[in-house]
Amino acid sequence: MTAPTTATDVNQPSLEHAPKTGRRLSWPVLLLVIAGALALTSIVRLITGADGITNVSQMSTALQLAVPIGLAGLGGLWAERAGVVNIGLEGMMIMGTWFGAWAGFQWGPWTGVLVGIIGGAIGGLLHALVTVTFNVNHIVSGVAINILALGATRYLAPLAFEGHPGGSAKQSPAIESLGHFTVPGLSDGLRDLNDKGWFLVSDIAGLLGGLVTDVSWLTLIAVALIPATWWILWRTAFGLRLRSCGENPIAAESLGVNVYKYKYLAVIISGGLAGLGGVFLSLVANPFYLEGQVSGRGYIGLAAMIFGNWMPGGLAIGAGLFGYTDSLNLRGGSANVHALLLLGALLLLIGAIWLVVRKKYVQAVITLVIGALVFAWYAGTNEVPNQVVSATPYVITLVVLALSAQRLRMPRANGMPYRKGQGK
């Protein structure tokens, strides 16, 4: 095994020498899997009569709920690709919500967006200072930032918002909207097609309709950040150097990369993206800051990043999945979750068949038994308790991570301490 001997290997945006990140689905296979999932969902909708699981309103809500999770996950991806574990995403989102609402209330919503990003980036800078410069354990630093952000915003909120109309110690006054847009003609046409209830066609119309109906401008920016991140990290010299810091910082340093600089930049950008996710919560999801409104989305964003195998595309799918399950709480929750029990049973049956094909008979039997129990739950009830509906996003998070764990590979030096010159 030979190492590259010239700096050009790091300075050029070629992935020839980059380590493999595990199995990746080709685009045709991925599209086929998505189409199969939609077809199966359509079958469940027709059997159960739960039209709400794929209607335009449901998909629009799912998109809105997926955006802050996706932004937090994107922040985690930037930091961990440079080798810094960022458990502090939750706290950086909290700082984004407060700073965004405070500035938005004072000077307008777009100023709030900018200041909220800066607020999250300050959290990222603090995390970088503690972990990169002082080599503090990344988990300890992240947890400390989460606690610090929560305490700081609780202290600042009464000072900033009390005494103003609609403001209190736990809530800011209402903030002017950033604005929404709907694609004229296309939105109405897709909604009409969705209302017809046709197999698969109406479900696809519902999915696409949610993407073009009542969409915030901030949502458009967040979606654009997914391909932008992929292009920067995988198609530029800057991105290759940054990723080399997360794979082998000693080798990167030997080839002239300033590892400290790239780690600092990555974690500050990570904080800014998490702050933008917080801004979305306090300016778009709700037009005001509210204590506790982040509600663990930073952690779910981290789970979406892991589910996506530290890749932007997989992260986006994971955020969409978690956003969709969270949307079930808001629109026909009990009936929709009950219908999804049947979908879960069918997916487990398909999984058992796949395991048999791969000659993993013990795992196949276990999967089949679990699928039978889920089907029995569906067949023996007409609805599920509200507590189950509320817990669904978190249960899905655990199940998805458990099922995808074997195919994951984090950056090799992720979370490892690094000192300048240690390879000499």
Coordinates of C-alpha atoms in Angstrom, one line a residue:
M1 CA 0.0 0.0 0.0
T2 CA 1.6 3.3 -1.1
A3 CA 0.8 6.8 -0.1
P4 CA 0.8 9.7 -2.5
T5 CA 4.1 11.5 -2.5
T6 CA 3.2 14.9 -4.0
A7 CA 1.0 17.7 -2.8
T8 CA -0.9 17.6 -6.1
D9 CA -2.8 14.6 -4.9
V10 CA -4.4 16.7 -2.2
N11 CA -4.5 19.9 -4.1
Q12 CA -6.5 18.5 -7.0
P13 CA -10.2 17.6 -6.6
S14 CA -9.7 14.0 -7.7
L15 CA -11.1 11.2 -5.6
E16 CA -8.6 8.6 -6.9
H17 CA -6.8 8.3 -3.6
A18 CA -9.9 8.9 -1.4
P19 CA -11.0 6.0 0.8
K20 CA -14.2 4.2 -0.1
T21 CA -17.1 5.1 2.0
G22 CA -19.0 1.8 1.7
R23 CA -21.6 0.6 -0.7
R24 CA -23.5 3.2 -2.6
L25 CA -26.7 2.8 -4.5
S26 CA -26.5 3.9 -8.1
W27 CA -29.1 6.5 -9.1
P28 CA -31.2 4.1 -11.2
V29 CA -31.4 1.6 -8.3
L30 CA -32.2 4.4 -5.8
L31 CA -35.0 5.7 -8.0
L32 CA -36.3 2.2 -8.3
V33 CA -36.3 1.8 -4.6
I34 CA -38.1 5.1 -4.1
A35 CA -40.7 4.1 -6.7
G36 CA -41.2 0.7 -5.0
A37 CA -41.8 2.4 -1.7
L38 CA -44.3 4.8 -3.2
A39 CA -46.1 1.9 -4.9
L40 CA -46.3 0.0 -1.6
T41 CA -47.5 3.1 0.2
S42 CA -50.2 3.5 -2.5
I43 CA -51.4 -0.1 -2.0
V44 CA -51.6 0.6 1.8
R45 CA -53.6 3.8 1.1
L46 CA -56.1 2.0 -1.1
I47 CA -56.5 -0.9 1.4
T48 CA -56.9 1.3 4.5
G49 CA -58.6 4.3 3.0
A50 CA -56.1 6.6 4.8
D51 CA -55.8 9.1 2.0
G52 CA -54.0 11.5 4.3
I53 CA -50.7 9.6 4.2
T54 CA -49.9 11.0 0.8
N55 CA -52.0 14.1 0.2
V56 CA -50.5 17.5 -0.7
S57 CA -51.1 19.0 2.8
Q58 CA -49.3 16.1 4.5
M59 CA -46.3 16.3 2.2
S60 CA -46.1 20.1 2.5
T61 CA -46.1 19.8 6.3
A62 CA -43.5 17.0 6.1
L63 CA -41.2 19.2 4.0
Q64 CA -41.5 22.0 6.5
L65 CA -40.7 19.7 9.4
A66 CA -37.8 18.1 7.5
V67 CA -36.0 21.3 6.7
P68 CA -34.6 22.1 10.3
I69 CA -33.7 18.4 10.7
G70 CA -31.9 18.5 7.4
L71 CA -30.0 21.7 8.1
A72 CA -28.9 20.3 11.5
G73 CA -27.7 17.1 9.8
L74 CA -25.9 19.1 7.1
G75 CA -24.1 21.0 9.9
G76 CA -23.1 17.7 11.5
L77 CA -21.8 16.4 8.1
W78 CA -19.5 19.4 7.6
A79 CA -18.0 19.0 11.1
E80 CA -17.6 15.2 11.0
R81 CA -16.1 15.1 7.5
A82 CA -13.3 17.3 9.0
G83 CA -13.0 14.8 11.9
V84 CA -14.9 16.8 14.6
V85 CA -18.0 15.1 16.3
N86 CA -20.6 17.8 16.8
I87 CA -23.1 16.7 19.5
G88 CA -23.6 20.5 20.1
L89 CA -25.9 20.8 17.1
E90 CA -28.9 21.1 19.4
G91 CA -27.4 24.0 21.3
M92 CA -26.4 25.7 18.1
M93 CA -29.9 25.4 16.8
I94 CA -31.2 26.9 20.1
M95 CA -28.8 29.9 19.6
G96 CA -30.1 30.2 16.0
T97 CA -33.7 30.4 17.2
W98 CA -33.1 33.1 19.8
F99 CA -30.7 35.3 17.8
G100 CA -32.8 34.9 14.6
A101 CA -36.0 36.0 16.5
W102 CA -34.3 38.8 18.4
A103 CA -32.8 40.3 15.2
G104 CA -35.9 39.6 13.2
F105 CA -38.1 41.4 15.7
Q106 CA -35.7 44.4 15.8
W107 CA -34.7 44.8 12.1
G108 CA -36.8 42.5 9.9
P109 CA -36.8 38.8 9.1
W110 CA -33.9 38.6 6.6
T111 CA -31.6 40.3 9.1
G112 CA -32.9 37.7 11.6
V113 CA -31.7 35.0 9.2
L114 CA -28.2 36.5 9.0
V115 CA -27.9 37.0 12.7
G116 CA -29.3 33.6 13.5
I117 CA -26.6 32.0 11.3
I118 CA -24.0 34.1 13.1
G119 CA -25.4 32.9 16.5
G120 CA -25.1 29.3 15.5
A121 CA -21.6 30.0 14.1
I122 CA -20.5 31.4 17.4
G123 CA -21.5 28.1 19.0
G124 CA -19.5 26.3 16.3
L125 CA -16.5 28.6 17.0
L126 CA -16.6 27.8 20.7
H127 CA -16.8 24.0 19.9
A128 CA -13.8 24.3 17.5
L129 CA -11.8 26.2 20.1
V130 CA -12.4 23.7 22.8
T131 CA -12.0 20.5 20.7
V132 CA -9.4 21.5 18.1
T133 CA -7.1 23.8 20.0
F134 CA -7.5 22.4 23.5
N135 CA -8.3 18.8 22.5
V136 CA -11.2 18.4 24.9
N137 CA -13.4 15.3 24.3
H138 CA -15.8 16.2 21.5
I139 CA -18.8 14.7 23.2
V140 CA -18.2 16.5 26.5
S141 CA -17.8 19.8 24.6
G142 CA -21.0 19.3 22.6
V143 CA -23.0 18.5 25.7
A144 CA -21.6 21.5 27.4
I145 CA -22.6 23.7 24.5
N146 CA -26.1 22.4 24.6
I147 CA -26.4 23.2 28.3
L148 CA -24.8 26.6 27.8
A149 CA -27.1 27.6 24.9
L150 CA -30.2 26.6 26.8
G151 CA -29.1 28.6 29.9
A152 CA -28.0 31.6 27.9
T153 CA -31.2 31.9 26.0
R154 CA -33.3 31.5 29.1
Y155 CA -31.4 34.4 30.7
L156 CA -31.5 36.6 27.6
A157 CA -35.2 36.1 26.6
P158 CA -36.7 38.0 29.5
L159 CA -34.2 40.9 28.9
A160 CA -35.0 41.1 25.2
F161 CA -38.7 40.3 24.9
E162 CA -40.5 41.2 28.2
G163 CA -42.4 44.5 28.0
H164 CA -43.1 44.3 24.2
P165 CA -46.5 43.4 22.8
G166 CA -46.8 39.6 22.6
G167 CA -43.4 39.1 24.3
S168 CA -42.7 37.3 27.6
A169 CA -39.9 35.6 29.4
K170 CA -40.4 32.5 27.2
Q171 CA -41.6 34.0 23.9
S172 CA -40.7 36.8 21.5
P173 CA -43.2 39.1 19.9
A174 CA -44.5 38.1 16.5
I175 CA -42.0 38.5 13.6
E176 CA -42.8 39.5 10.0
S177 CA -43.0 36.6 7.6
L178 CA -40.2 35.8 5.1
G179 CA -42.9 35.0 2.6
H180 CA -44.1 31.9 0.8
F181 CA -44.6 31.0 -2.8
T182 CA -46.8 28.6 -4.7
V183 CA -46.2 27.6 -8.4
P184 CA -49.4 28.8 -10.1
G185 CA -51.2 26.2 -12.2
L186 CA -48.9 23.4 -11.3
S187 CA -49.9 23.4 -7.7
D188 CA -53.6 23.3 -8.4
G189 CA -53.2 20.6 -11.1
L190 CA -51.2 18.3 -8.8
R191 CA -53.7 18.8 -6.0
D192 CA -56.6 17.9 -8.3
L193 CA -54.7 14.8 -9.5
N194 CA -54.0 13.9 -5.9
D195 CA -57.7 14.2 -5.0
K196 CA -58.7 11.5 -7.6
G197 CA -57.1 8.8 -5.5
W198 CA -55.6 6.8 -8.4
F199 CA -53.0 4.2 -7.7
L200 CA -49.5 5.5 -7.5
V201 CA -50.2 8.5 -9.8
S202 CA -52.1 10.4 -7.1
D203 CA -49.4 9.6 -4.6
I204 CA -46.7 11.0 -6.8
A205 CA -48.9 14.0 -7.4
G206 CA -49.2 14.5 -3.6
L207 CA -45.5 14.3 -3.2
L208 CA -44.7 16.7 -5.9
G209 CA -47.6 19.0 -4.9
G210 CA -46.1 19.3 -1.4
L211 CA -42.9 20.6 -3.0
V212 CA -44.6 23.5 -4.9
T213 CA -47.4 24.5 -2.6
D214 CA -46.9 27.2 0.1
V215 CA -43.1 26.9 0.2
S216 CA -41.0 29.3 2.2
W217 CA -38.1 31.0 0.5
L218 CA -35.9 29.7 3.3
T219 CA -37.0 26.2 2.4
L220 CA -35.7 26.8 -1.2
I221 CA -32.4 27.9 0.2
A222 CA -32.2 24.9 2.5
V223 CA -32.9 22.5 -0.3
A224 CA -30.2 24.2 -2.5
L225 CA -27.7 23.7 0.2
I226 CA -27.8 19.9 -0.2
P227 CA -26.3 19.8 -3.8
A228 CA -24.1 22.8 -2.9
T229 CA -22.5 20.8 -0.1
W230 CA -22.0 17.8 -2.2
W231 CA -20.3 19.9 -4.9
I232 CA -18.1 21.8 -2.5
L233 CA -17.0 18.7 -0.5
W234 CA -16.6 16.2 -3.4
R235 CA -15.8 18.3 -6.4
T236 CA -13.4 21.0 -5.2
A237 CA -9.8 21.1 -3.9
F238 CA -11.1 22.8 -0.7
G239 CA -13.5 20.0 -0.1
L240 CA -10.9 17.3 -0.7
R241 CA -8.5 19.0 1.8
L242 CA -11.3 19.3 4.4
R243 CA -12.3 15.6 4.0
S244 CA -8.6 14.6 4.2
C245 CA -8.6 16.1 7.7
G246 CA -11.3 13.7 8.8
E247 CA -9.7 10.7 7.2
N248 CA -6.0 11.0 8.0
P249 CA -5.0 14.4 9.4
I250 CA -1.3 13.4 9.8
A251 CA -1.0 12.5 6.1
A252 CA -2.9 15.7 5.2
E253 CA -0.5 17.8 7.2
S254 CA 2.5 16.0 5.6
L255 CA 1.2 17.2 2.2
G256 CA 0.9 20.8 3.3
V257 CA -2.7 21.0 4.5
N258 CA -3.3 23.3 7.4
V259 CA -5.4 20.9 9.4
Y260 CA -6.3 23.3 12.2
K261 CA -7.7 25.8 9.7
Y262 CA -9.9 23.3 7.9
K263 CA -11.2 21.9 11.1
Y264 CA -12.1 25.4 12.4
L265 CA -13.8 26.3 9.1
A266 CA -15.8 23.1 9.0
V267 CA -17.1 23.4 12.6
I268 CA -17.9 27.1 12.2
I269 CA -19.9 26.3 9.0
S270 CA -21.5 23.5 10.9
G271 CA -22.7 25.8 13.6
G272 CA -23.9 28.3 11.0
L273 CA -26.0 25.6 9.3
A274 CA -27.5 24.5 12.6
G275 CA -28.2 28.1 13.4
L276 CA -30.0 28.4 10.1
G277 CA -32.1 25.4 11.1
G278 CA -33.0 27.2 14.3
V279 CA -33.9 30.4 12.3
F280 CA -36.3 28.3 10.3
L281 CA -38.1 27.2 13.5
S282 CA -38.5 30.7 14.9
L283 CA -39.2 32.6 11.6
V284 CA -41.0 30.1 9.4
A285 CA -42.4 27.1 11.3
N286 CA -43.5 29.6 14.0
P287 CA -43.3 33.4 13.5
F288 CA -41.7 33.8 17.0
Y289 CA -39.2 32.5 19.3
L290 CA -40.5 30.0 21.9
E291 CA -38.5 28.3 24.6
G292 CA -38.1 24.6 23.9
Q293 CA -39.1 24.8 20.3
V294 CA -36.0 22.9 19.0
S295 CA -37.3 19.8 20.9
G296 CA -34.4 17.5 20.1
R297 CA -34.2 18.2 16.3
G298 CA -30.5 18.7 16.6
Y299 CA -30.1 15.1 17.7
I300 CA -32.5 13.8 15.1
G301 CA -30.5 15.8 12.5
L302 CA -27.4 13.9 13.7
A303 CA -29.3 10.6 13.3
A304 CA -30.3 11.6 9.8
M305 CA -26.7 12.3 8.9
I306 CA -25.6 8.9 10.2
F307 CA -28.5 7.2 8.4
G308 CA -27.3 8.9 5.2
N309 CA -23.8 7.5 5.7
W310 CA -22.2 11.0 6.0
M311 CA -23.4 11.8 2.5
P312 CA -25.7 14.8 1.6
G313 CA -28.1 12.8 -0.5
G314 CA -28.6 10.1 2.1
L315 CA -29.0 12.8 4.7
A316 CA -31.8 14.4 2.7
I317 CA -33.7 11.1 2.5
G318 CA -33.3 10.6 6.2
A319 CA -34.5 14.1 7.0
G320 CA -37.5 13.6 4.7
L321 CA -38.3 10.3 6.5
F322 CA -38.1 11.8 9.9
G323 CA -40.0 14.9 8.8
Y324 CA -42.8 12.8 7.4
T325 CA -43.2 10.7 10.5
D326 CA -43.2 13.9 12.6
S327 CA -45.9 15.4 10.3
L328 CA -48.2 12.5 11.3
N329 CA -48.7 14.2 14.7
L330 CA -50.2 17.2 13.0
R331 CA -52.5 15.8 10.4
G332 CA -54.8 12.8 11.2
G333 CA -52.2 11.3 13.3
S334 CA -53.9 8.2 14.8
A335 CA -55.5 7.0 11.5
N336 CA -52.4 7.6 9.5
V337 CA -50.1 5.9 12.0
H338 CA -52.5 2.9 12.1
A339 CA -52.3 2.6 8.3
L340 CA -48.5 2.8 8.5
L341 CA -48.6 -0.3 10.7
L342 CA -49.7 -2.3 7.7
L343 CA -46.9 -0.6 5.6
G344 CA -44.4 -1.6 8.3
A345 CA -45.6 -5.2 8.3
L346 CA -45.3 -5.4 4.5
L347 CA -41.8 -3.9 4.6
L348 CA -40.8 -6.4 7.2
L349 CA -42.1 -9.2 5.1
I350 CA -40.1 -8.0 2.1
G351 CA -37.1 -7.7 4.4
A352 CA -37.5 -11.3 5.6
I353 CA -37.7 -12.5 2.0
W354 CA -34.5 -10.6 1.1
L355 CA -32.7 -12.1 4.1
V356 CA -33.7 -15.6 3.0
V357 CA -32.3 -14.9 -0.5
R358 CA -29.0 -13.9 1.2
K359 CA -29.2 -17.1 3.3
K360 CA -29.5 -15.3 6.6
Y361 CA -32.2 -17.6 7.9
V362 CA -32.1 -16.7 11.6
Q363 CA -32.4 -13.0 10.9
A364 CA -35.2 -13.7 8.4
V365 CA -37.2 -15.7 11.0
I366 CA -36.8 -12.9 13.6
T367 CA -37.9 -10.2 11.0
L368 CA -40.8 -12.3 9.9
V369 CA -42.0 -12.8 13.5
I370 CA -41.8 -9.0 14.2
G371 CA -43.7 -8.4 11.0
A372 CA -46.4 -10.8 12.0
L373 CA -46.7 -9.1 15.4
V374 CA -47.0 -5.7 13.7
F375 CA -49.7 -7.0 11.4
A376 CA -51.6 -8.5 14.3
W377 CA -51.5 -5.1 16.0
Y378 CA -52.9 -3.6 12.8
A379 CA -55.6 -6.2 12.3
G380 CA -56.7 -6.2 15.9
T381 CA -57.2 -2.5 16.4
N382 CA -58.9 0.4 14.6
E383 CA -56.6 3.1 15.9
V384 CA -53.4 3.6 17.9
P385 CA -53.1 5.6 21.2
N386 CA -52.0 9.2 20.9
Q387 CA -48.9 8.4 22.9
V388 CA -47.8 6.1 20.1
V389 CA -48.4 8.8 17.6
S390 CA -46.3 11.3 19.5
A391 CA -43.5 8.7 19.9
T392 CA -43.5 7.6 16.2
P393 CA -40.7 10.0 15.0
Y394 CA -38.4 8.9 17.7
V395 CA -39.2 5.2 17.3
I396 CA -38.6 5.5 13.5
T397 CA -35.2 7.2 14.3
L398 CA -34.1 4.2 16.5
V399 CA -35.4 1.6 14.0
V400 CA -33.8 3.2 11.0
L401 CA -30.4 3.6 12.7
A402 CA -30.5 0.0 13.9
L403 CA -31.3 -1.4 10.4
S404 CA -28.7 0.8 8.6
A405 CA -25.9 0.4 11.2
Q406 CA -24.1 -2.4 9.4
R407 CA -23.5 -0.5 6.1
L408 CA -22.2 2.7 7.7
R409 CA -18.6 4.0 7.7
M410 CA -17.8 7.3 9.4
P411 CA -14.6 9.3 8.5
R412 CA -11.7 7.3 9.9
A413 CA -10.3 10.1 12.1
N414 CA -13.7 11.3 13.3
G415 CA -13.6 12.3 17.0
M416 CA -9.9 11.5 17.3
P417 CA -7.5 14.0 19.0
Y418 CA -5.0 15.7 16.8
R419 CA -2.0 17.8 17.5
K420 CA -0.1 19.8 15.0
G421 CA 3.2 18.0 14.1
Q422 CA 2.3 14.8 15.8
G423 CA 3.3 12.8 12.7
K424 CA 6.9 14.0 12.8

